Tab-separated table of C-alpha atoms in Angstrom:
chain	number	residue	atom	x	y	z
J	116	MET	CA	25.594	3.111	30.026
J	117	LYS	CA	24.896	0.331	32.554
J	118	ARG	CA	21.208	1.260	32.501
J	119	PHE	CA	21.172	1.014	28.725
J	120	TYR	CA	22.621	-2.505	28.862
J	121	THR	CA	19.991	-3.478	31.414
J	122	LEU	CA	17.096	-2.234	29.289
J	123	PHE	CA	18.645	-3.735	26.161
J	124	ILE	CA	18.844	-7.177	27.752
J	125	ILE	CA	15.280	-6.956	29.070
J	126	ALA	CA	14.013	-6.109	25.604
J	127	LEU	CA	15.888	-9.062	24.099
J	128	PHE	CA	15.297	-11.805	26.630
J	129	ALA	CA	12.170	-10.951	28.639
J	130	SER	CA	9.052	-11.977	26.737
J	131	PRO	CA	6.061	-11.735	29.116
J	132	PRO	CA	2.538	-11.988	27.739
J	133	ILE	CA	0.430	-8.847	27.348
J	134	TYR	CA	-0.672	-8.306	30.938
J	135	GLY	CA	-2.643	-5.066	30.774
J	136	GLN	CA	-2.785	-1.935	32.932
J	137	GLY	CA	-2.459	-3.691	36.292
J	138	PHE	CA	0.789	-5.275	35.174
J	139	LEU	CA	2.164	-1.940	33.982
J	140	LYS	CA	1.419	-0.295	37.341
J	141	LYS	CA	3.049	-3.110	39.300
J	142	LEU	CA	6.035	-3.219	36.981
J	143	GLY	CA	6.402	0.549	37.358
J	144	LYS	CA	6.547	0.253	41.144
J	145	LYS	CA	8.974	-2.640	40.924
J	146	ALA	CA	11.197	-0.649	38.577
J	147	GLN	CA	11.249	2.187	41.132
J	148	GLU	CA	12.415	-0.213	43.829
J	149	ILE	CA	15.131	-1.686	41.604
J	150	SER	CA	16.280	1.755	40.478
J	151	LYS	CA	17.319	2.574	44.061
J	152	THR	CA	20.097	-0.029	43.807
J	153	VAL	CA	21.179	1.050	40.318
J	154	LEU	CA	21.037	4.854	40.266
J	155	GLY	CA	23.770	7.139	41.576
J	156	GLU	CA	23.542	8.901	44.945
J	157	ASP	CA	22.205	12.179	43.455
J	158	GLU	CA	19.522	10.344	41.529
J	159	LYS	CA	18.614	8.339	44.634
J	160	GLN	CA	17.920	11.578	46.470
J	161	LYS	CA	15.798	12.929	43.606
J	162	GLU	CA	13.916	9.616	43.558
J	163	LYS	CA	13.034	9.964	47.240
J	164	GLU	CA	11.878	13.546	46.811
J	165	ALA	CA	9.827	12.937	43.691
J	166	GLU	CA	6.111	12.519	44.219
J	167	GLU	CA	4.888	9.081	43.228
J	168	ILE	CA	2.384	9.303	40.414
J	169	ASP	CA	0.063	6.393	39.684
J	170	TYR	CA	-0.950	6.551	36.016
J	171	ASP	CA	-4.351	5.415	34.852
J	172	PHE	CA	-4.310	4.646	31.156
J	173	PRO	CA	-7.326	6.135	29.318
J	174	PRO	CA	-9.642	3.706	27.564
J	175	ALA	CA	-9.111	3.173	23.842
J	176	GLU	CA	-12.312	5.016	22.934
J	177	ASP	CA	-10.913	8.188	24.534
J	178	ILE	CA	-7.658	7.927	22.625
J	179	TYR	CA	-9.310	7.002	19.341
J	180	PRO	CA	-12.738	8.668	19.054
J	181	GLU	CA	-15.390	6.699	17.238
J	182	GLU	CA	-15.393	9.120	14.302
J	183	MET	CA	-11.727	8.264	13.616
J	184	TYR	CA	-12.587	4.686	12.733
J	185	ALA	CA	-13.203	4.161	9.023
J	186	GLU	CA	-16.455	2.500	8.137
J	187	GLU	CA	-16.076	-1.121	7.174
J	188	GLU	CA	-16.843	-1.738	3.534
J	189	ALA	CA	-19.801	-3.999	2.897
J	190	GLU	CA	-18.651	-7.441	1.837
J	191	ALA	CA	-19.435	-8.214	-1.798
J	192	PRO	CA	-22.011	-11.009	-2.229
J	193	THR	CA	-21.168	-14.338	-3.828
J	194	LEU	CA	-22.099	-14.070	-7.494
J	195	GLY	CA	-24.063	-16.629	-9.488
J	196	SER	CA	-25.465	-19.822	-7.972
J	197	THR	CA	-24.221	-23.385	-7.565
J	198	ASP	CA	-27.813	-24.666	-7.793
J	199	PRO	CA	-28.781	-25.414	-11.419
J	200	ASN	CA	-32.442	-24.965	-10.450
J	201	ALA	CA	-31.965	-21.489	-8.972
J	202	PRO	CA	-34.042	-18.696	-10.566
J	203	ARG	CA	-32.451	-16.530	-13.231
J	204	ILE	CA	-32.652	-13.152	-14.870
J	205	LEU	CA	-33.788	-13.939	-18.398
J	206	THR	CA	-33.350	-10.574	-20.136
J	207	PHE	CA	-31.710	-7.303	-19.087
J	208	SER	CA	-31.676	-3.939	-20.851
J	209	ILE	CA	-30.950	-0.243	-20.312
J	210	GLY	CA	-32.835	1.798	-22.880
J	211	LYS	CA	-32.124	0.304	-26.292
J	212	GLU	CA	-29.044	-1.552	-25.048
J	213	LYS	CA	-29.326	-5.263	-24.204
J	214	GLY	CA	-27.119	-6.992	-21.636
J	215	LYS	CA	-25.074	-10.146	-22.048
J	216	ILE	CA	-25.871	-12.512	-19.148
J	217	ASP	CA	-23.494	-15.092	-17.702
J	218	HIS	CA	-25.554	-17.103	-15.195
J	219	LYS	CA	-22.634	-19.222	-13.984
J	220	LYS	CA	-20.368	-16.256	-13.132
J	221	GLY	CA	-23.274	-14.017	-12.120
J	222	ILE	CA	-22.195	-11.196	-14.466
J	223	ILE	CA	-24.377	-9.000	-16.688
J	224	GLU	CA	-22.284	-6.934	-19.109
J	225	ILE	CA	-23.878	-4.101	-21.004
J	226	THR	CA	-22.370	-1.424	-23.271
J	227	VAL	CA	-23.795	2.100	-23.277
J	228	ASP	CA	-22.966	5.342	-25.103
J	229	PRO	CA	-20.683	7.937	-23.451
J	230	ASP	CA	-23.506	10.492	-23.379
J	231	THR	CA	-25.684	8.208	-21.229
J	232	ASP	CA	-27.190	9.952	-18.210
J	233	PHE	CA	-25.379	7.934	-15.544
J	234	GLU	CA	-27.383	9.643	-12.791
J	235	ASN	CA	-30.624	8.305	-14.228
J	236	ILE	CA	-30.039	4.687	-15.248
J	237	ILE	CA	-33.229	2.597	-15.266
J	238	PRO	CA	-32.652	-1.106	-16.010
J	239	VAL	CA	-35.517	-3.299	-17.153
J	240	TYR	CA	-35.271	-7.062	-16.758
J	241	THR	CA	-37.431	-10.185	-16.767
J	242	THR	CA	-37.440	-13.332	-14.620
J	243	GLY	CA	-39.436	-16.527	-14.357
J	244	SER	CA	-42.742	-16.768	-12.476
J	245	ASN	CA	-43.039	-16.909	-8.676
J	246	VAL	CA	-39.706	-15.102	-8.271
J	247	THR	CA	-38.872	-12.059	-6.149
J	248	SER	CA	-36.114	-9.688	-7.218
J	249	SER	CA	-34.152	-6.765	-5.828
J	250	PRO	CA	-33.751	-3.984	-6.822
J	251	ALA	CA	-36.994	-4.003	-8.788
J	252	SER	CA	-37.073	-3.842	-12.581
J	253	GLY	CA	-37.825	-0.337	-13.844
J	254	LYS	CA	-36.342	1.348	-10.754
J	255	ARG	CA	-33.695	4.046	-11.103
J	256	ILE	CA	-30.435	2.750	-9.629
J	257	GLY	CA	-27.374	4.357	-8.047
J	258	GLY	CA	-23.788	3.214	-7.681
J	259	GLU	CA	-24.668	1.040	-4.674
J	260	ASP	CA	-27.248	-0.913	-6.707
J	261	SER	CA	-24.868	-2.800	-8.986
J	262	TYR	CA	-25.970	-6.179	-7.550
J	263	PHE	CA	-29.279	-7.809	-8.541
J	264	THR	CA	-30.718	-10.769	-6.633
J	265	VAL	CA	-33.514	-13.109	-7.712
J	266	LYS	CA	-35.006	-15.643	-5.257
J	267	ASP	CA	-37.786	-18.246	-5.434
J	268	LYS	CA	-40.131	-19.572	-2.734
J	269	ALA	CA	-37.793	-22.499	-2.025
J	270	GLY	CA	-35.090	-20.031	-0.952
J	271	ARG	CA	-32.875	-20.656	-3.957
J	272	LYS	CA	-31.252	-17.514	-5.289
J	273	CYS	CA	-28.870	-16.170	-7.905
J	274	VAL	CA	-26.880	-12.928	-7.568
J	275	TYR	CA	-25.740	-10.872	-10.564
J	276	GLU	CA	-23.358	-7.947	-10.832
J	277	VAL	CA	-24.000	-5.422	-13.610
J	278	VAL	CA	-20.842	-4.229	-15.351
J	279	LEU	CA	-21.212	-1.101	-17.499
J	280	HIS	CA	-18.942	-0.617	-20.510
J	281	ILE	CA	-18.717	2.771	-22.214
J	282	ARG	CA	-18.727	2.447	-25.969
J	283	GLY	CA	-15.532	3.560	-27.690
J	284	MET	CA	-13.669	4.418	-24.491
J	285	GLU	CA	-12.052	1.200	-23.323
J	286	LYS	CA	-8.531	-0.022	-24.017
J	287	LYS	CA	-9.696	-2.299	-26.794
J	288	ASP	CA	-11.360	0.684	-28.468
J	289	LEU	CA	-8.300	2.948	-28.444
J	290	LYS	CA	-7.131	4.136	-31.814
J	291	ALA	CA	-3.787	2.805	-33.004
J	292	GLY	CA	-1.235	4.870	-31.144
J	293	THR	CA	2.388	4.408	-30.178
J	294	LYS	CA	3.187	0.719	-29.727
J	295	SER	CA	6.321	1.182	-27.635
J	296	GLY	CA	8.375	3.979	-26.176
J	297	THR	CA	10.827	5.305	-23.611
J	298	LEU	CA	9.863	8.426	-21.661
J	299	ARG	CA	12.453	10.268	-19.616
J	300	MET	CA	10.592	12.339	-17.009
J	301	VAL	CA	11.527	14.959	-14.422
J	302	ASN	CA	9.131	14.692	-11.458
J	303	THR	CA	8.911	17.471	-8.904
J	304	MET	CA	6.786	17.792	-5.768
J	305	GLN	CA	6.633	20.720	-3.395
J	306	GLY	CA	8.946	20.208	-0.424
J	307	PHE	CA	10.799	17.252	-1.970
J	308	PRO	CA	13.909	17.041	-4.148
J	309	GLN	CA	13.520	16.469	-7.874
J	310	ILE	CA	13.330	12.823	-8.969
J	311	ASN	CA	14.316	11.766	-12.487
J	312	SER	CA	12.600	8.620	-13.725
J	313	THR	CA	12.430	6.635	-16.944
J	314	TYR	CA	9.235	4.921	-18.085
J	315	TYR	CA	9.154	2.118	-20.660
J	316	PHE	CA	6.111	0.612	-22.346
J	317	ASP	CA	5.424	-1.909	-25.100
J	318	ASN	CA	2.468	-3.567	-26.820
J	319	TYR	CA	0.067	-0.699	-26.038
J	320	GLY	CA	0.612	-0.970	-22.302
J	321	LYS	CA	0.700	-4.754	-21.911
J	322	LEU	CA	4.215	-4.289	-20.567
J	323	PHE	CA	5.292	-1.344	-18.464
J	324	ALA	CA	8.391	-0.559	-16.419
J	325	MET	CA	9.561	2.400	-14.345
J	326	MET	CA	12.981	3.042	-12.854
J	327	ASN	CA	14.300	6.117	-11.065
J	328	ASP	CA	17.882	7.329	-10.945
J	329	MET	CA	18.450	5.607	-7.592
J	330	GLY	CA	17.977	2.238	-9.275
J	331	THR	CA	14.630	1.291	-7.783
J	332	GLY	CA	11.446	0.708	-9.734
J	333	THR	CA	8.705	-1.683	-10.839
J	334	ILE	CA	8.006	-3.905	-13.837
J	335	TYR	CA	4.404	-4.773	-14.716
J	336	ASP	CA	3.531	-7.609	-17.060
J	337	TYR	CA	-0.196	-7.082	-17.516
J	338	ALA	CA	-0.666	-9.980	-19.902
J	339	ALA	CA	0.946	-12.481	-17.494
J	340	GLY	CA	-0.409	-10.821	-14.332
J	341	LYS	CA	3.059	-10.490	-12.834
J	342	VAL	CA	4.693	-7.628	-10.909
J	343	THR	CA	8.438	-7.405	-10.246
J	344	ILE	CA	9.716	-4.964	-7.632
J	345	LEU	CA	13.254	-3.598	-7.934
J	346	THR	CA	14.484	-2.230	-4.636
J	347	ALA	CA	17.550	-1.283	-2.601
J	348	VAL	CA	18.382	-3.018	0.675
J	349	ALA	CA	21.192	-2.603	3.197
J	350	SER	CA	24.395	-4.175	1.921
J	351	ILE	CA	25.512	-7.431	3.525
J	352	GLU	CA	28.541	-5.585	4.889
J	353	LYS	CA	26.285	-3.028	6.592
J	354	VAL	CA	24.022	-5.729	8.033
J	355	ARG	CA	27.072	-7.538	9.413
J	356	ARG	CA	28.443	-4.314	10.941
J	357	ILE	CA	25.163	-3.370	12.651
J	358	THR	CA	24.429	-6.852	14.010
J	359	ASP	CA	27.991	-7.178	15.286
J	360	GLN	CA	27.611	-3.887	17.174
J	361	ALA	CA	24.360	-5.081	18.739
J	362	ALA	CA	25.885	-8.474	19.605
J	363	SER	CA	28.754	-6.662	21.341
J	364	LEU	CA	26.243	-4.692	23.467
J	365	GLN	CA	26.939	-1.467	21.589
J	366	ILE	CA	24.414	1.005	20.232
J	367	PRO	CA	23.979	0.124	16.523
J	368	ASP	CA	25.128	2.829	14.138
J	369	ILE	CA	21.713	3.548	12.603
J	370	LYS	CA	20.737	7.089	11.668
J	371	GLU	CA	17.363	8.347	10.531
J	372	PRO	CA	17.695	9.612	6.925
J	373	THR	CA	17.151	13.325	6.415
J	374	MET	CA	15.856	15.237	3.420
J	375	LYS	CA	19.475	16.192	2.701
J	376	ASP	CA	20.411	12.499	2.650
J	377	LEU	CA	17.639	11.862	0.129
J	378	GLU	CA	18.842	14.715	-2.040
J	379	ASN	CA	22.415	13.388	-1.926
J	380	ALA	CA	21.181	9.909	-2.847
J	381	LEU	CA	19.259	11.283	-5.834
J	382	ASN	CA	22.305	13.219	-7.025
J	383	ASN	CA	25.081	10.755	-6.227
J	384	GLY	CA	23.392	7.369	-5.844
J	385	LEU	CA	22.642	5.282	-2.762
J	386	LYS	CA	25.418	4.246	-0.382
J	387	ASP	CA	25.871	1.003	1.590
J	388	VAL	CA	23.150	-0.772	-0.410
J	389	GLU	CA	22.736	-3.543	-2.894
J	390	PHE	CA	19.870	-4.156	-5.297
J	391	VAL	CA	17.413	-7.046	-5.220
J	392	TYR	CA	14.136	-7.974	-6.855
J	393	PHE	CA	11.101	-10.037	-5.968
J	394	SER	CA	8.097	-10.972	-8.086
J	395	TYR	CA	4.530	-11.947	-7.317
J	396	GLU	CA	1.494	-13.007	-9.317
J	397	ILE	CA	-1.685	-10.913	-9.506
J	398	PRO	CA	-4.391	-12.655	-11.557
J	399	GLY	CA	-6.359	-10.154	-13.619
J	400	LEU	CA	-3.728	-7.439	-13.128
J	401	ASP	CA	-4.847	-5.593	-16.277
J	402	LYS	CA	-8.308	-5.141	-14.753
J	403	LYS	CA	-7.115	-4.212	-11.254
J	404	LEU	CA	-4.365	-1.744	-12.133
J	405	GLU	CA	-4.317	0.269	-15.329
J	406	CYS	CA	-1.069	1.178	-17.040
J	407	PRO	CA	-0.368	4.816	-16.028
J	408	ILE	CA	1.182	5.573	-19.430
J	409	ILE	CA	-1.898	4.615	-21.481
J	410	SER	CA	-4.785	7.122	-21.653
J	411	ASN	CA	-8.231	7.256	-23.235
J	412	TYR	CA	-8.782	10.978	-22.592
J	413	GLU	CA	-8.255	11.769	-26.268
J	414	VAL	CA	-11.403	9.849	-27.270
J	415	MET	CA	-13.676	11.136	-24.505
J	416	PRO	CA	-16.636	13.181	-25.794
J	417	PRO	CA	-17.040	16.766	-24.460
J	418	SER	CA	-20.134	15.773	-22.461
J	419	PHE	CA	-18.094	13.202	-20.569
J	420	LEU	CA	-15.261	15.646	-19.904
J	421	VAL	CA	-17.759	18.082	-18.372
J	422	ARG	CA	-18.635	15.485	-15.748
J	423	MET	CA	-14.926	15.367	-14.872
J	424	ASN	CA	-14.761	19.170	-14.553
J	425	ALA	CA	-12.396	19.046	-17.515
J	426	ARG	CA	-12.110	20.697	-20.911
J	427	LYS	CA	-9.863	20.359	-23.919
J	428	VAL	CA	-7.588	23.340	-24.556
J	429	ALA	CA	-5.146	24.143	-27.364
J	430	ASN	CA	-2.515	21.488	-28.078
J	431	THR	CA	0.899	21.893	-26.418
J	432	THR	CA	4.204	20.931	-28.057
J	433	ILE	CA	6.228	18.637	-25.767
J	434	ALA	CA	9.419	16.815	-26.821
J	435	GLY	CA	8.628	17.788	-30.400
J	436	LYS	CA	5.111	16.278	-30.269
J	437	SER	CA	1.853	18.226	-30.555
J	438	CYS	CA	0.096	16.879	-27.450
J	439	PHE	CA	-3.599	16.718	-26.622
J	440	THR	CA	-4.020	19.039	-23.628
J	441	LEU	CA	-6.685	18.682	-20.971
J	442	GLU	CA	-7.413	21.155	-18.182
J	443	ILE	CA	-9.053	19.702	-15.076
J	444	THR	CA	-10.460	22.057	-12.414
J	445	GLU	CA	-10.957	21.167	-8.763
J	446	PRO	CA	-14.453	22.579	-8.018
J	447	GLU	CA	-13.938	23.728	-4.413
J	448	SER	CA	-10.511	25.376	-4.656
J	449	GLY	CA	-10.564	26.275	-8.336
J	450	MET	CA	-7.077	24.774	-8.764
J	451	LYS	CA	-6.356	23.710	-12.330
J	452	MET	CA	-4.335	20.678	-13.392
J	453	LEU	CA	-2.950	20.160	-16.892
J	454	TYR	CA	-2.738	16.757	-18.522
J	455	TYR	CA	-0.889	15.967	-21.772
J	456	SER	CA	-1.059	12.958	-24.083
J	457	TRP	CA	0.101	12.000	-27.570
J	458	LYS	CA	-1.407	9.032	-29.419
J	459	ASN	CA	-2.880	7.720	-26.149
J	460	ILE	CA	0.439	8.048	-24.283
J	461	ASN	CA	0.586	10.144	-21.100
J	462	PHE	CA	3.073	12.993	-21.585
J	463	GLY	CA	3.043	14.292	-18.012
J	464	GLY	CA	1.429	17.343	-16.478
J	465	GLY	CA	0.060	18.212	-13.056
J	466	ILE	CA	0.094	21.484	-11.104
J	467	LYS	CA	3.226	23.582	-11.496
J	468	GLY	CA	4.864	24.452	-8.194
J	469	MET	CA	3.091	21.577	-6.415
J	470	ALA	CA	3.290	18.295	-8.318
J	471	TRP	CA	4.604	18.343	-11.859
J	472	SER	CA	5.955	15.814	-14.394
J	473	GLN	CA	7.868	17.138	-17.390
J	474	VAL	CA	9.094	15.041	-20.323
J	475	GLU	CA	12.827	15.398	-20.846
J	476	SER	CA	13.060	13.084	-23.870
J	477	PHE	CA	11.001	10.503	-25.742
J	478	LYS	CA	11.847	7.633	-28.084
J	479	GLU	CA	9.427	5.341	-29.887
J	480	SER	CA	11.428	2.271	-28.885
J	481	THR	CA	12.582	0.410	-25.785
J	482	PRO	CA	16.000	-1.084	-24.937
J	483	ALA	CA	16.313	-4.874	-25.123
J	484	GLY	CA	15.684	-6.722	-21.859
J	485	ILE	CA	14.168	-3.753	-20.037
J	486	PHE	CA	11.231	-5.856	-18.834
J	487	SER	CA	13.507	-8.274	-16.946
J	488	PRO	CA	15.465	-7.537	-13.729
J	489	PRO	CA	18.624	-5.590	-14.658
J	490	LYS	CA	22.109	-7.060	-14.326
J	491	GLY	CA	23.488	-6.768	-10.819
J	492	TYR	CA	20.103	-7.375	-9.150
J	493	ARG	CA	19.686	-10.676	-7.320
J	494	PRO	CA	16.597	-12.466	-5.926
J	495	TYR	CA	15.499	-11.153	-2.545
J	496	ALA	CA	15.249	-14.699	-1.138
J	497	GLU	CA	18.957	-15.211	-1.820
J	498	TYR	CA	19.818	-11.967	-0.021
J	499	GLN	CA	17.526	-12.820	2.908
J	500	ALA	CA	19.236	-16.200	3.394
J	501	GLU	CA	22.575	-14.420	3.931
J	502	VAL	CA	20.986	-11.949	6.357
J	503	ASP	CA	19.418	-14.789	8.363
J	504	ALA	CA	22.785	-16.513	8.706
J	505	ILE	CA	24.417	-13.282	9.930
J	506	THR	CA	21.697	-12.526	12.498
J	507	GLU	CA	21.726	-16.114	13.784
J	508	ALA	CA	25.495	-15.911	14.404
J	509	ALA	CA	25.075	-12.493	16.038
J	510	GLY	CA	22.345	-13.869	18.302
J	511	LYS	CA	24.679	-16.580	19.613
J	512	LYS	CA	27.398	-14.005	20.237
J	513	LEU	CA	24.927	-11.721	22.042
J	514	GLN	CA	23.842	-14.534	24.343
J	515	LYS	CA	27.432	-15.189	25.414
J	516	LYS	CA	28.082	-11.494	25.994
J	517	ALA	CA	24.844	-11.043	27.916
J	518	GLU	CA	25.073	-14.088	30.211
J	519	PRO	CA	27.207	-12.340	32.887
J	520	LEU	CA	24.857	-9.360	32.937
J	521	MET	CA	21.802	-11.589	33.191
J	522	ASN	CA	22.981	-12.611	36.672
J	523	ALA	CA	22.974	-9.006	37.899
J	524	PRO	CA	20.684	-8.501	40.961
J	525	GLU	CA	18.380	-6.026	39.249
J	526	ILE	CA	17.806	-8.369	36.275
J	527	GLN	CA	17.113	-11.331	38.561
J	528	ALA	CA	14.650	-9.202	40.556
J	529	ILE	CA	12.705	-8.292	37.441
J	530	LYS	CA	12.692	-11.918	36.226
J	531	GLN	CA	11.395	-13.033	39.611
J	532	PHE	CA	8.703	-10.367	39.519
J	533	LEU	CA	7.581	-11.447	36.036
J	534	ASP	CA	7.416	-15.108	37.084
J	535	GLU	CA	5.385	-14.302	40.197
J	536	TYR	CA	3.006	-12.057	38.308
J	537	GLU	CA	2.427	-14.713	35.642
J	538	LYS	CA	1.608	-17.270	38.366
J	539	GLU	CA	-0.803	-14.768	39.873
J	540	LEU	CA	-2.579	-14.344	36.544
J	541	LYS	CA	-2.833	-18.117	36.019
J	542	ALA	CA	-4.311	-18.534	39.482
J	543	THR	CA	-6.903	-15.843	38.731
J	544	ASP	CA	-7.861	-17.605	35.484
J	545	ILE	CA	-8.293	-20.948	37.276
J	546	ASN	CA	-10.569	-19.399	39.937
J	547	LYS	CA	-12.768	-17.963	37.178
């Protein structure tokens, strides 16, 4: 137990800079010397008999092979141009479709039919004289060629991004469906306990909320670009208990949760927690994150479904509704996933036995106030202020408890070693 206190104090009070491998070797040898005055007689004997091993740490490239590093994504260019005299794209078209050009924002929007051959898109555009452009007009483009740059001899340039819209398949094109609703779902995943969740939506997906039976969830306000997270945190009483144990030089009573603990929490609710919420703004949320309840699969033409390895099958009755049913096949494994929707609303699906969502009930209405934090939830900042006060008081108590131990010979030896090594490093830097 004495050794635990020693290590605990070192971790709390010793804060050396990152010294590198040489420091680790020296510290290892110093620790061996100090251990001779701390360990029992039997351990002293074993220490003498043990063969000293000097570890050489392998370089990072051996631990993390080059192929493990993900390729860095190319940085998107700055669109448009701040120079009013910069060259411009004057006209832009794909087949019979003409693009709408915004020179200031550097955006070219163009709407095409769903049966367009997306593997063989050939844009045609015009510019002023004495202008170079890339990629060239009349050249077949791929997904990486969504940016078009025009430049004149003076070096002025304007960059455009082409945004394709598919006619009749965007949110604004959806047929009038269900304006609001409450979906009670049973979600199962292989190897995990069943999770029951409730999903709420209103205004055709402009508002969406999800909450599971443990009381955690998320509220999305797409129109306002605001996300509110509902979550469970350790109760103030639990925080006080754990910090008091640590301040009294005891091992904090913290256990890693098991799958059984998760199952108990799902069945009986969380213990030793309280609920908080925090919100943050995401401009353009409706464009960055689509509402998972709203679907446009029902209006997709067969030719477009083929590209998704999907096909429409006979309707399935779910919660009393005759649902549009889509079967999607994974080409390599041949695994088939089912997807259900009714009036543009996702009615679950997945792969049975692996990941599956089943509707338990459905109402075409939502409870009042569901898109605001529920009663009993408080702002996270308020909770955090209480936690900070508790940890600050515990820190003062820990310092008082630890002061006598800090004067122990082995602690003083390590502190002296750290000071000397830091001086050695500074001297090396000065000589350089």
